[in-house]
CSV table of C-alpha atoms and ligand atoms in Angstrom, one decimal:
chain,number,residue,atom,x,y,z
I,1,MET,CA,3.4,23.9,-31.3
I,2,SER,CA,3.1,26.1,-28.2
I,3,ARG,CA,3.9,24.2,-25.1
I,4,VAL,CA,2.5,25.8,-21.9
I,5,ALA,CA,5.5,27.0,-20.0
I,6,HIS,CA,5.4,28.6,-16.6
I,7,PRO,CA,5.5,31.4,-15.7
I,8,ALA,CA,3.6,32.7,-18.7
I,9,GLY,CA,2.0,35.9,-19.9
I,10,PRO,CA,-1.6,36.9,-19.3
I,11,ARG,CA,-2.8,34.6,-22.0
I,12,HIS,CA,-1.6,31.6,-20.1
I,13,ALA,CA,-3.1,32.8,-16.9
I,14,ASP,CA,-6.4,33.3,-18.6
I,15,VAL,CA,-6.7,29.8,-19.9
I,16,LEU,CA,-4.9,27.9,-17.2
I,17,PRO,CA,-7.3,25.1,-16.0
I,18,ALA,CA,-8.8,25.5,-12.6
I,19,ASP,CA,-7.3,22.2,-11.5
I,20,HIS,CA,-3.7,23.0,-12.3
I,21,PRO,CA,-1.0,22.3,-9.7
I,22,PRO,CA,-0.1,25.3,-7.5
I,23,ALA,CA,3.3,26.3,-9.0
I,24,PRO,CA,6.2,24.6,-10.7
I,25,PRO,CA,9.0,23.5,-8.4
I,26,GLY,CA,12.0,25.7,-8.4
I,27,ASP,CA,14.2,23.0,-9.8
I,28,LEU,CA,12.6,20.4,-12.1
I,29,ASN,CA,15.5,18.1,-11.6
I,30,ALA,CA,15.3,18.0,-7.8
I,31,LEU,CA,14.3,14.8,-6.0
I,32,ASP,CA,12.3,15.6,-2.8
I,33,PRO,CA,13.7,13.1,-0.2
I,34,ALA,CA,10.3,12.8,1.4
I,35,ILE,CA,8.9,11.3,-1.9
I,36,TRP,CA,11.7,9.5,-3.7
I,37,PRO,CA,13.4,6.3,-2.6
I,38,ARG,CA,16.3,6.8,-0.2
I,39,GLY,CA,18.7,5.5,-2.8
I,40,ALA,CA,17.6,7.8,-5.6
I,41,ARG,CA,20.3,10.2,-6.9
I,42,ARG,CA,21.1,12.2,-9.9
I,43,ALA,CA,24.6,11.4,-11.1
I,44,GLY,CA,27.2,14.1,-10.6
I,45,GLY,CA,30.3,14.6,-12.6
I,46,THR,CA,31.6,17.0,-15.2
I,47,PRO,CA,29.5,18.6,-17.9
I,48,GLY,CA,29.9,16.6,-21.1
I,49,ASP,CA,30.0,13.3,-19.2
I,50,GLY,CA,26.9,11.5,-20.6
I,51,ALA,CA,25.8,10.3,-17.2
I,52,VAL,CA,25.6,13.7,-15.5
I,53,GLY,CA,22.1,14.4,-14.2
I,54,VAL,CA,20.8,11.0,-15.0
I,55,LEU,CA,18.7,9.4,-12.3
I,56,ALA,CA,20.2,6.4,-10.6
I,57,LEU,CA,18.2,4.0,-8.4
I,58,GLY,CA,20.1,1.8,-6.0
I,59,GLY,CA,23.3,3.0,-7.6
I,60,ILE,CA,22.2,2.0,-11.2
I,61,ASP,CA,21.7,4.4,-14.1
I,62,VAL,CA,18.0,4.2,-15.1
I,63,ARG,CA,19.0,4.0,-18.8
I,64,ASP,CA,20.8,0.7,-18.0
I,65,LEU,CA,17.7,-0.5,-16.1
I,66,ALA,CA,15.4,0.4,-19.0
I,67,ALA,CA,17.8,-1.3,-21.6
I,68,ARG,CA,18.0,-4.4,-19.5
I,69,PHE,CA,14.5,-4.9,-18.2
I,70,GLY,CA,12.4,-2.8,-20.6
I,71,THR,CA,9.7,-0.3,-19.8
I,72,PRO,CA,7.4,0.2,-18.1
I,73,ALA,CA,9.2,-1.3,-15.1
I,74,LEU,CA,8.8,-0.9,-11.4
I,75,ILE,CA,12.2,-0.4,-9.8
I,76,MET,CA,12.2,-1.2,-6.1
I,77,ASP,CA,14.9,-0.1,-3.7
I,78,GLU,CA,15.5,-3.0,-1.4
I,79,ALA,CA,17.4,-0.9,1.2
I,80,ASP,CA,14.5,1.5,1.3
I,81,VAL,CA,12.0,-1.3,2.0
I,82,ARG,CA,14.2,-2.8,4.7
I,83,SER,CA,14.9,0.5,6.4
I,84,ARG,CA,11.2,1.4,6.6
I,85,ALA,CA,10.3,-2.0,7.9
I,86,ARG,CA,13.0,-1.7,10.6
I,87,GLU,CA,11.8,1.8,11.5
I,88,TYR,CA,8.3,0.5,12.3
I,89,VAL,CA,9.7,-2.3,14.4
I,90,ASP,CA,12.1,0.0,16.3
I,91,ALA,CA,9.4,2.7,16.8
I,92,PHE,CA,6.7,0.4,18.1
I,93,GLY,CA,9.1,-1.6,20.3
I,94,ASP,CA,9.5,-5.1,21.5
I,95,ASP,CA,6.1,-5.3,23.2
I,96,ALA,CA,4.2,-4.5,19.9
I,97,ARG,CA,4.0,-6.4,16.6
I,98,VAL,CA,4.2,-5.1,13.1
I,99,TYR,CA,2.7,-7.0,10.2
I,100,TYR,CA,3.3,-6.1,6.6
I,101,ALA,CA,0.0,-5.9,4.7
I,102,ALA,CA,0.9,-8.0,1.6
I,103,LYS,CA,-2.0,-6.6,-0.4
I,104,ALA,CA,0.2,-3.5,-1.0
I,105,PHE,CA,2.6,-5.6,-3.0
I,106,CYS,CA,3.0,-9.3,-2.6
I,107,SER,CA,6.1,-11.1,-3.8
I,108,ARG,CA,8.4,-13.7,-2.3
I,109,ALA,CA,11.4,-11.5,-2.1
I,110,VAL,CA,9.6,-8.7,-0.4
I,111,LEU,CA,8.0,-11.0,2.2
I,112,ARG,CA,11.4,-12.4,2.9
I,113,TRP,CA,12.9,-9.0,3.4
I,114,VAL,CA,10.3,-7.8,5.8
I,115,THR,CA,10.3,-10.9,7.9
I,116,GLU,CA,14.1,-10.8,8.0
I,117,GLU,CA,13.6,-7.3,9.5
I,118,GLY,CA,11.3,-8.6,12.2
I,119,LEU,CA,7.8,-8.2,10.7
I,120,GLY,CA,5.0,-10.6,10.3
I,121,VAL,CA,2.8,-10.8,7.2
I,122,ASP,CA,-0.9,-10.1,6.6
I,123,VAL,CA,-2.5,-12.0,3.8
I,124,CYS,CA,-6.1,-11.7,2.7
I,125,THR,CA,-6.5,-14.5,0.1
I,126,GLY,CA,-5.3,-18.0,-0.5
I,127,GLY,CA,-3.2,-16.5,-3.3
I,128,GLU,CA,-1.3,-14.2,-1.0
I,129,LEU,CA,-1.0,-17.1,1.5
I,130,ALA,CA,0.5,-19.3,-1.2
I,131,VAL,CA,3.1,-16.6,-1.9
I,132,ALA,CA,4.0,-16.3,1.7
I,133,LEU,CA,4.2,-20.1,2.3
I,134,SER,CA,6.3,-20.6,-0.9
I,135,ALA,CA,8.6,-17.9,0.3
I,136,GLY,CA,9.2,-20.0,3.4
I,137,ILE,CA,7.6,-17.6,5.8
I,138,ASP,CA,6.9,-19.2,9.1
I,139,PRO,CA,3.1,-19.7,9.2
I,140,ALA,CA,3.1,-18.5,12.8
I,141,LEU,CA,4.1,-15.1,11.5
I,142,ILE,CA,1.1,-14.9,9.1
I,143,THR,CA,-2.3,-13.4,9.8
I,144,LEU,CA,-5.2,-14.3,7.5
I,145,HIS,CA,-7.7,-11.6,6.7
I,146,GLY,CA,-10.7,-11.3,4.3
I,147,ASN,CA,-14.4,-10.7,4.4
I,148,ASN,CA,-15.2,-13.8,2.4
I,149,LYS,CA,-12.6,-16.4,3.0
I,150,LEU,CA,-13.3,-19.4,0.9
I,151,PRO,CA,-13.8,-22.7,2.8
I,152,ALA,CA,-10.6,-24.0,1.2
I,153,GLU,CA,-8.7,-21.0,2.4
I,154,ILE,CA,-9.9,-21.4,5.9
I,155,GLU,CA,-9.0,-25.1,5.7
I,156,GLN,CA,-5.5,-24.4,4.5
I,157,ALA,CA,-4.9,-21.7,7.1
I,158,VAL,CA,-5.9,-24.1,9.8
I,159,ALA,CA,-3.9,-27.0,8.4
I,160,VAL,CA,-0.7,-25.0,8.1
I,161,GLY,CA,-1.3,-23.3,11.5
I,162,VAL,CA,-1.2,-19.6,10.6
I,163,GLY,CA,-0.6,-17.4,13.6
I,164,HIS,CA,-3.9,-15.5,13.5
I,165,ILE,CA,-7.2,-15.5,11.7
I,166,VAL,CA,-9.2,-12.3,11.7
I,167,VAL,CA,-12.9,-13.3,11.6
I,168,ASP,CA,-15.3,-11.1,9.7
I,169,SER,CA,-18.7,-12.8,9.8
I,170,PHE,CA,-20.8,-15.3,11.9
I,171,GLU,CA,-20.7,-17.9,9.1
I,172,GLU,CA,-16.9,-17.7,9.2
I,173,ILE,CA,-16.7,-18.3,12.9
I,174,ALA,CA,-18.8,-21.5,12.5
I,175,ARG,CA,-16.7,-22.6,9.5
I,176,LEU,CA,-13.5,-22.0,11.3
I,177,ALA,CA,-14.5,-24.0,14.3
I,178,TYR,CA,-15.6,-26.8,12.1
I,179,HIS,CA,-12.2,-26.9,10.2
I,180,ALA,CA,-10.3,-26.5,13.5
I,181,GLU,CA,-12.1,-29.6,14.8
I,182,GLN,CA,-11.3,-31.6,11.6
I,183,TYR,CA,-7.7,-30.7,11.7
I,184,GLN,CA,-6.5,-30.4,15.2
I,185,PRO,CA,-9.0,-32.3,17.4
I,186,ALA,CA,-6.5,-33.0,20.2
I,187,ALA,CA,-4.0,-30.2,20.4
I,188,ALA,CA,-5.5,-27.4,22.4
I,189,ALA,CA,-2.3,-25.4,22.0
I,190,ALA,CA,-2.8,-25.4,18.3
I,191,ARG,CA,-6.3,-23.9,18.3
I,192,PRO,CA,-6.6,-21.1,15.7
I,193,ARG,CA,-5.9,-17.8,17.4
I,194,VAL,CA,-8.8,-15.5,16.4
I,195,LEU,CA,-9.1,-11.8,16.2
I,196,VAL,CA,-12.6,-10.3,15.9
I,197,ARG,CA,-12.7,-7.5,13.3
I,198,VAL,CA,-14.7,-4.7,14.7
I,199,THR,CA,-16.4,-2.0,12.6
I,200,THR,CA,-16.0,1.1,14.8
I,201,GLY,CA,-17.9,3.6,12.6
I,202,VAL,CA,-14.6,5.5,12.0
I,203,GLU,CA,-13.5,6.2,8.5
I,204,ALA,CA,-10.3,8.0,7.9
I,205,HIS,CA,-8.5,9.2,4.8
I,206,THR,CA,-5.5,11.6,4.8
I,207,HIS,CA,-6.3,14.5,7.2
I,208,GLU,CA,-10.0,13.8,7.6
I,209,PHE,CA,-11.9,11.2,9.5
I,210,MET,CA,-15.5,10.6,10.2
I,211,ALA,CA,-16.8,9.0,13.3
I,212,THR,CA,-20.4,7.9,12.7
I,213,ALA,CA,-22.7,5.6,14.5
I,214,HIS,CA,-23.6,3.6,11.4
I,215,ASP,CA,-21.3,1.2,9.7
I,216,ASP,CA,-22.4,0.9,6.1
I,217,GLN,CA,-19.6,-1.2,4.7
I,218,LYS,CA,-18.7,-4.9,4.2
I,219,PHE,CA,-15.9,-5.4,6.7
I,220,GLY,CA,-16.2,-6.5,10.3
I,221,PHE,CA,-18.8,-6.8,13.0
I,222,SER,CA,-20.6,-3.6,13.9
I,223,LEU,CA,-20.1,-2.2,17.3
I,224,ALA,CA,-23.2,0.0,17.1
I,225,SER,CA,-25.5,-2.9,16.4
I,226,GLY,CA,-24.0,-5.2,19.1
I,227,ALA,CA,-22.7,-7.7,16.5
I,228,ALA,CA,-19.1,-7.2,17.7
I,229,ASP,CA,-20.1,-8.2,21.3
I,230,GLU,CA,-22.0,-11.2,19.9
I,231,ALA,CA,-19.0,-12.3,17.7
I,232,VAL,CA,-16.7,-12.3,20.7
I,233,ARG,CA,-19.3,-14.2,22.7
I,234,ARG,CA,-19.4,-16.9,20.1
I,235,VAL,CA,-15.7,-17.2,19.7
I,236,ILE,CA,-15.1,-17.5,23.4
I,237,ALA,CA,-17.9,-20.1,23.6
I,238,LEU,CA,-16.3,-22.3,20.9
I,239,PRO,CA,-13.7,-24.7,22.5
I,240,GLN,CA,-12.1,-25.2,19.0
I,241,LEU,CA,-11.1,-21.5,18.9
I,242,GLU,CA,-8.8,-19.3,21.0
I,243,PHE,CA,-10.0,-15.8,21.4
I,244,ALA,CA,-6.8,-13.7,20.9
I,245,GLY,CA,-8.2,-10.2,20.7
I,246,LEU,CA,-9.8,-7.4,18.7
I,247,HIS,CA,-9.0,-5.8,15.3
I,248,SER,CA,-9.9,-2.5,13.7
I,249,HIS,CA,-8.8,-0.9,10.4
I,250,ILE,CA,-10.1,2.6,9.7
I,251,GLY,CA,-8.8,3.6,6.3
I,252,SER,CA,-5.9,4.5,4.2
I,253,GLN,CA,-3.3,7.3,3.6
I,254,ILE,CA,-4.0,8.7,7.1
I,255,PHE,CA,-1.8,11.6,8.3
I,256,ASP,CA,-2.9,12.1,11.9
I,257,THR,CA,-4.0,10.0,14.8
I,258,GLY,CA,-7.5,11.5,15.5
I,259,GLY,CA,-9.3,8.6,13.8
I,260,PHE,CA,-7.2,6.0,15.6
I,261,GLU,CA,-8.0,7.7,18.9
I,262,VAL,CA,-11.7,7.4,18.4
I,263,ALA,CA,-11.4,3.8,17.0
I,264,ALA,CA,-9.2,2.8,20.0
I,265,HIS,CA,-11.6,4.3,22.4
I,266,ARG,CA,-14.5,2.4,20.9
I,267,VAL,CA,-12.7,-1.0,20.6
I,268,LEU,CA,-11.2,-0.7,24.1
I,269,GLU,CA,-14.7,0.1,25.5
I,270,LEU,CA,-15.7,-3.3,24.0
I,271,ALA,CA,-12.6,-4.9,25.6
I,272,GLY,CA,-13.9,-3.6,28.9
I,273,ARG,CA,-17.3,-5.2,28.3
I,274,VAL,CA,-15.6,-8.5,27.3
I,275,HIS,CA,-13.8,-8.5,30.6
I,276,ALA,CA,-16.9,-7.7,32.6
I,277,GLU,CA,-19.0,-10.3,30.8
I,278,HIS,CA,-16.6,-13.2,30.3
I,279,GLY,CA,-13.8,-12.4,32.7
I,280,VAL,CA,-11.5,-12.6,29.7
I,281,HIS,CA,-8.7,-10.2,29.2
I,282,VAL,CA,-8.3,-8.9,25.6
I,283,ALA,CA,-4.7,-9.8,25.0
I,284,GLU,CA,-4.2,-8.2,21.6
I,285,LEU,CA,-5.3,-5.0,20.0
I,286,ASP,CA,-4.7,-4.7,16.2
I,287,LEU,CA,-5.3,-1.2,15.0
I,288,GLY,CA,-4.7,-2.1,11.3
I,289,GLY,CA,-2.8,-0.1,8.8
I,290,GLY,CA,-3.4,3.0,6.7
I,291,PHE,CA,-0.4,5.2,7.7
I,292,GLY,CA,0.1,7.9,5.0
I,293,ILE,CA,3.1,8.5,2.8
I,294,ALA,CA,4.2,11.5,0.7
I,295,TYR,CA,3.2,11.3,-3.0
I,296,VAL,CA,3.5,15.0,-3.6
I,297,PRO,CA,5.3,17.8,-1.7
I,298,GLU,CA,2.1,18.9,0.0
I,299,ASP,CA,1.7,15.5,1.7
I,300,ASP,CA,3.0,15.9,5.3
I,301,ALA,CA,3.4,12.2,6.3
I,302,PRO,CA,3.9,11.6,10.0
I,303,GLU,CA,7.2,10.4,11.3
I,304,ILE,CA,6.9,6.8,12.3
I,305,LYS,CA,8.4,7.3,15.8
I,306,HIS,CA,5.8,10.1,16.5
I,307,LEU,CA,3.0,7.9,15.2
I,308,ALA,CA,4.2,5.0,17.4
I,309,SER,CA,4.4,7.1,20.5
I,310,SER,CA,0.9,8.7,19.9
I,311,LEU,CA,-0.7,5.3,19.3
I,312,ARG,CA,0.9,3.8,22.3
I,313,SER,CA,-0.1,6.6,24.6
I,314,ILE,CA,-3.7,6.7,23.1
I,315,VAL,CA,-4.0,2.9,23.9
I,316,ALA,CA,-2.5,3.3,27.4
I,317,SER,CA,-4.7,6.2,28.4
I,318,GLN,CA,-7.9,4.5,27.1
I,319,CYS,CA,-7.0,1.4,29.0
I,320,VAL,CA,-6.7,3.4,32.2
I,321,ALA,CA,-10.0,5.0,31.5
I,322,PHE,CA,-11.7,1.6,31.1
I,323,GLY,CA,-9.8,0.0,34.0
I,324,ILE,CA,-8.3,-2.8,31.8
I,325,PRO,CA,-4.8,-4.1,31.3
I,326,VAL,CA,-3.0,-2.7,28.2
I,327,PRO,CA,-3.2,-5.3,25.4
I,328,ARG,CA,-0.3,-6.0,23.1
I,329,LEU,CA,-0.5,-3.5,20.2
I,330,THR,CA,-0.3,-4.7,16.6
I,331,ILE,CA,-0.2,-2.6,13.4
I,332,GLU,CA,-0.4,-3.6,9.8
I,333,PRO,CA,1.3,-1.1,7.5
I,334,GLY,CA,1.4,-1.9,3.7
I,335,ARG,CA,1.9,1.4,1.9
I,336,GLY,CA,4.2,2.8,4.6
I,337,ILE,CA,6.7,-0.1,4.0
I,338,VAL,CA,6.8,-0.4,0.2
I,339,GLY,CA,5.1,2.7,-1.2
I,340,PRO,CA,8.1,5.1,-1.2
I,341,SER,CA,10.6,2.4,-2.2
I,342,THR,CA,9.5,2.1,-5.9
I,343,VAL,CA,9.7,4.2,-9.0
I,344,THR,CA,7.9,3.3,-12.2
I,345,LEU,CA,10.1,3.9,-15.3
I,346,TYR,CA,8.3,4.7,-18.5
I,347,GLU,CA,9.5,5.7,-22.0
I,348,VAL,CA,7.9,8.8,-23.4
I,349,GLY,CA,6.0,8.2,-26.6
I,350,THR,CA,3.9,11.0,-28.1
I,351,ILE,CA,3.8,14.5,-26.8
I,352,LYS,CA,0.7,16.5,-27.6
I,353,ASP,CA,0.1,20.2,-26.8
I,354,VAL,CA,-3.5,21.0,-26.2
I,355,ASP,CA,-3.1,24.6,-27.1
I,356,GLY,CA,-3.0,27.0,-24.2
I,357,ILE,CA,-4.1,24.3,-21.7
I,358,ARG,CA,-1.4,21.8,-21.1
I,359,THR,CA,0.8,19.2,-22.7
I,360,TYR,CA,-0.2,15.6,-22.8
I,361,VAL,CA,2.8,13.3,-22.4
I,362,SER,CA,2.0,9.7,-23.4
I,363,VAL,CA,4.0,6.9,-21.8
I,364,ASP,CA,4.2,3.2,-22.7
I,365,GLY,CA,2.1,2.0,-19.7
I,366,GLY,CA,-0.9,3.6,-18.0
I,367,MET,CA,-3.9,2.6,-16.0
I,368,SER,CA,-2.9,-1.1,-16.4
I,369,ASP,CA,0.2,-0.6,-14.2
I,370,ASN,CA,-1.1,2.2,-12.1
I,371,VAL,CA,-4.9,2.5,-11.7
I,372,ARG,CA,-4.8,4.6,-8.6
I,373,THR,CA,-5.1,7.9,-10.4
I,374,ALA,CA,-8.1,6.8,-12.4
I,375,LEU,CA,-9.6,5.0,-9.4
I,376,TYR,CA,-9.3,7.5,-6.7
I,377,ASP,CA,-7.7,10.6,-8.1
I,378,ALA,CA,-4.4,9.8,-6.5
I,379,GLU,CA,-1.6,12.3,-7.0
I,380,TYR,CA,1.9,11.5,-8.1
I,381,THR,CA,5.3,13.2,-8.6
I,382,CYS,CA,7.3,12.6,-11.7
I,383,VAL,CA,10.6,13.7,-13.3
I,384,LEU,CA,12.5,13.4,-16.5
I,385,ALA,CA,14.9,10.6,-15.5
I,386,SER,CA,17.2,9.8,-18.4
I,387,ARG,CA,18.8,13.3,-18.3
I,388,SER,CA,18.5,16.5,-16.5
I,389,SER,CA,17.3,19.6,-18.2
I,390,ASP,CA,17.4,23.4,-17.7
I,391,ALA,CA,14.5,24.0,-20.0
I,392,PRO,CA,11.5,26.0,-18.6
I,393,PRO,CA,8.7,24.0,-16.9
I,394,MET,CA,5.9,22.8,-19.0
I,395,LEU,CA,2.5,22.2,-17.5
I,396,SER,CA,1.9,18.5,-18.3
I,397,ARG,CA,-0.4,15.5,-17.8
I,398,VAL,CA,1.2,12.1,-18.0
I,399,VAL,CA,-1.2,9.7,-19.7
I,400,GLY,CA,-1.1,6.0,-20.6
I,401,ARG,CA,-1.8,4.3,-23.9
I,402,HIS,CA,-5.1,2.7,-23.1
I,403,CYS,CA,-8.4,3.4,-24.8
I,404,GLU,CA,-9.8,5.5,-22.0
I,405,SER,CA,-9.7,9.2,-21.6
I,406,GLY,CA,-9.4,8.6,-17.8
I,407,ASP,CA,-6.2,6.7,-18.4
I,408,ILE,CA,-4.1,9.2,-16.5
I,409,VAL,CA,-0.9,8.4,-14.5
I,410,VAL,CA,0.0,11.9,-13.2
I,411,ARG,CA,-2.8,14.4,-13.4
I,412,HIS,CA,-0.7,17.5,-12.7
I,413,CYS,CA,3.0,18.0,-13.1
I,414,TYR,CA,5.6,20.2,-14.7
I,415,LEU,CA,8.1,18.7,-17.0
I,416,PRO,CA,10.9,20.4,-18.9
I,417,SER,CA,9.6,21.9,-22.1
I,418,ASP,CA,12.4,20.1,-24.1
I,419,LEU,CA,11.0,16.7,-23.3
I,420,ALA,CA,11.2,14.4,-26.3
I,421,PRO,CA,10.0,11.0,-27.4
I,422,ARG,CA,12.3,8.2,-26.0
I,423,ASP,CA,13.1,10.2,-22.9
I,424,LEU,CA,12.6,8.1,-19.7
I,425,LEU,CA,10.1,9.4,-17.2
I,426,ALA,CA,10.2,8.3,-13.5
I,427,VAL,CA,7.0,8.3,-11.4
I,428,ALA,CA,7.7,8.2,-7.6
I,429,ALA,CA,6.1,6.3,-4.8
I,430,THR,CA,4.5,3.5,-6.9
I,431,GLY,CA,5.5,0.6,-4.6
I,432,ALA,CA,2.0,0.1,-3.0
I,433,TYR,CA,-1.2,-0.8,-4.8
I,434,CYS,CA,0.2,-0.3,-8.3
I,435,ARG,CA,1.6,-3.7,-9.4
I,436,SER,CA,-0.8,-5.4,-7.1
I,437,LEU,CA,-3.8,-3.7,-8.8
I,438,ALA,CA,-2.3,-4.1,-12.3
I,439,SER,CA,-4.4,-5.5,-15.1
I,440,ASN,CA,-4.1,-6.7,-18.6
I,441,TYR,CA,-6.5,-4.1,-20.0
I,442,ASN,CA,-6.1,-3.8,-23.7
I,443,HIS,CA,-4.0,-6.9,-23.6
I,444,LEU,CA,-0.9,-5.1,-22.2
I,445,PRO,CA,1.4,-7.5,-20.4
I,446,ARG,CA,1.9,-6.4,-16.8
I,447,PRO,CA,5.4,-4.8,-16.0
I,448,GLY,CA,8.1,-6.6,-14.1
I,449,VAL,CA,9.3,-5.5,-10.7
I,450,VAL,CA,13.1,-5.1,-10.4
I,451,ALA,CA,14.9,-5.0,-7.1
I,452,VAL,CA,18.0,-2.8,-6.9
I,453,ALA,CA,20.5,-2.9,-4.1
I,454,ASP,CA,24.2,-1.8,-4.0
I,455,GLY,CA,24.6,-1.3,-7.7
I,456,ALA,CA,23.0,-4.7,-8.6
I,457,ALA,CA,19.6,-5.3,-10.2
I,458,ARG,CA,17.4,-8.4,-10.4
I,459,GLU,CA,13.9,-9.1,-11.5
I,460,ILE,CA,11.8,-10.2,-8.5
I,461,VAL,CA,8.5,-10.4,-10.5
I,462,ARG,CA,9.1,-11.2,-14.2
I,463,ARG,CA,7.7,-8.9,-16.9
I,464,GLU,CA,4.7,-10.6,-18.6
I,465,THR,CA,4.9,-11.4,-22.3
I,466,LEU,CA,2.3,-11.5,-24.9
I,467,ASP,CA,2.9,-15.3,-25.0
I,468,ASP,CA,1.9,-15.4,-21.3
I,469,LEU,CA,-1.4,-13.8,-22.3
I,470,LEU,CA,-2.0,-15.8,-25.4
I,471,ARG,CA,-1.5,-19.1,-23.5
I,472,LEU,CA,-4.6,-18.2,-21.4
I,473,ASP,CA,-6.7,-17.8,-24.5
I,474,VAL,CA,-7.7,-21.4,-25.1
I,475,GLY,CA,-10.7,-20.9,-27.4
S,1,PLP,C1,-7.2,-4.8,7.3
S,1,PLP,C2,-6.1,-4.0,6.6
S,1,PLP,N1,-4.9,-3.9,7.2
S,1,PLP,C3,-3.9,-3.2,6.6
S,1,PLP,C4,-4.1,-2.5,5.5
S,1,PLP,C5,-2.9,-1.8,4.9
S,1,PLP,O1,-3.2,-0.4,4.6
S,1,PLP,P1,-2.0,0.5,4.2
S,1,PLP,O2,-1.4,-0.1,3.0
S,1,PLP,O3,-2.7,1.8,3.8
S,1,PLP,O4,-1.1,0.7,5.3
S,1,PLP,C6,-5.3,-2.6,4.8
S,1,PLP,C7,-5.5,-1.9,3.5
S,1,PLP,O5,-6.6,-1.8,3.0
S,1,PLP,C8,-6.4,-3.3,5.4
S,1,PLP,O6,-7.6,-3.5,4.8
């Protein structure tokens, strides 16, 4: 066995794969505060004390969490979620609205936490709507999204009186008006409040954005083709609907405001046309979500208060340019609220040295609990969690146990070279789009989600069992 340690001699440098990470961190046990949950610590104490160096989340030793809840498990720091939710609300101020995009992770507990902190909730299916309603969320605080809302979903949204419906196609505008008439024929005040989703031709990811004239994607009404103007025209013309404003969402994991600036410019230009044509003031501008977080040390995520002041000044200056009143600003962060709060705990299984290249560390989960690496080359940070180690760094790839060679959880990392089967590994920033995109591939039960707060832990999403899966097989 020859584990690839770093730094290494010339032989190592010769064979090191081109896509290796830049350099090992100075201290493999360190927890970068920009990446790990705010309540993550390594236990202090005196050498010889069995807990020294063990990762604790929300004040609880990860070995206790693994013993009680099993692995893999997603451990979510409640205080972290609440504090980020509050930061968004405080940064954007009383005259703006923040909606949590439940697609990032949708559970009753989390929807209650964020609404208690002053946020609304975005849902995009009847399933997410059912979770929100069963959590007791006030329907007025809910926005319904989706490019193909089923008639039953529209009907339910109208019947319960959700706060906003974001329309995405001409068929849907007609369907919505029909259901509104069926359910609330008399009450003008209860008409569905409609946001028209505009495709601005801006696509943004991390540091890059593209502003194009064509809109080759499934969401929204194209500005370039005039469809957005026509959608507004139809909504305003229908007495069953209340035109509330315009919506735009440009992408995900965005680190700067350049893309938002172009999108806001284009949407507010439309707002100017709406005012000129209909005499109607666009009261609300929803600029969507997509605010980036740090997964690895190289990710330089924006501070929320800077983001808020840039977006507000962008909107204000564009409104001056178009001679229109400033609409109420809404944003819809998902990842930015729950992403950094959560750590996935895995148990290490096999450890295989691919001689001279790297060490493959297999864990007891994989692409069924975190498909983001396989799906879009997402990067993650991980550490040995059940102890600390002074062993030299070992160039590693953390892989799952599925029958796919692309079943990778962390493509590049350095782990201590004394890593052993049964050690616990923690992968950071897995709160968004991991459990919500989880699957039962290879008939693996999906992991539970455990909330930790002030030294107490409780499951908020139960771990699936094989019996759960077998119950569905009715053949
Ligand atoms: C319309 C809309 N709003 C908000 C979000 C949330 O994005 P994020 O989790 O990156 O903040 C998404 C994500 O796809 C979205 O499609």
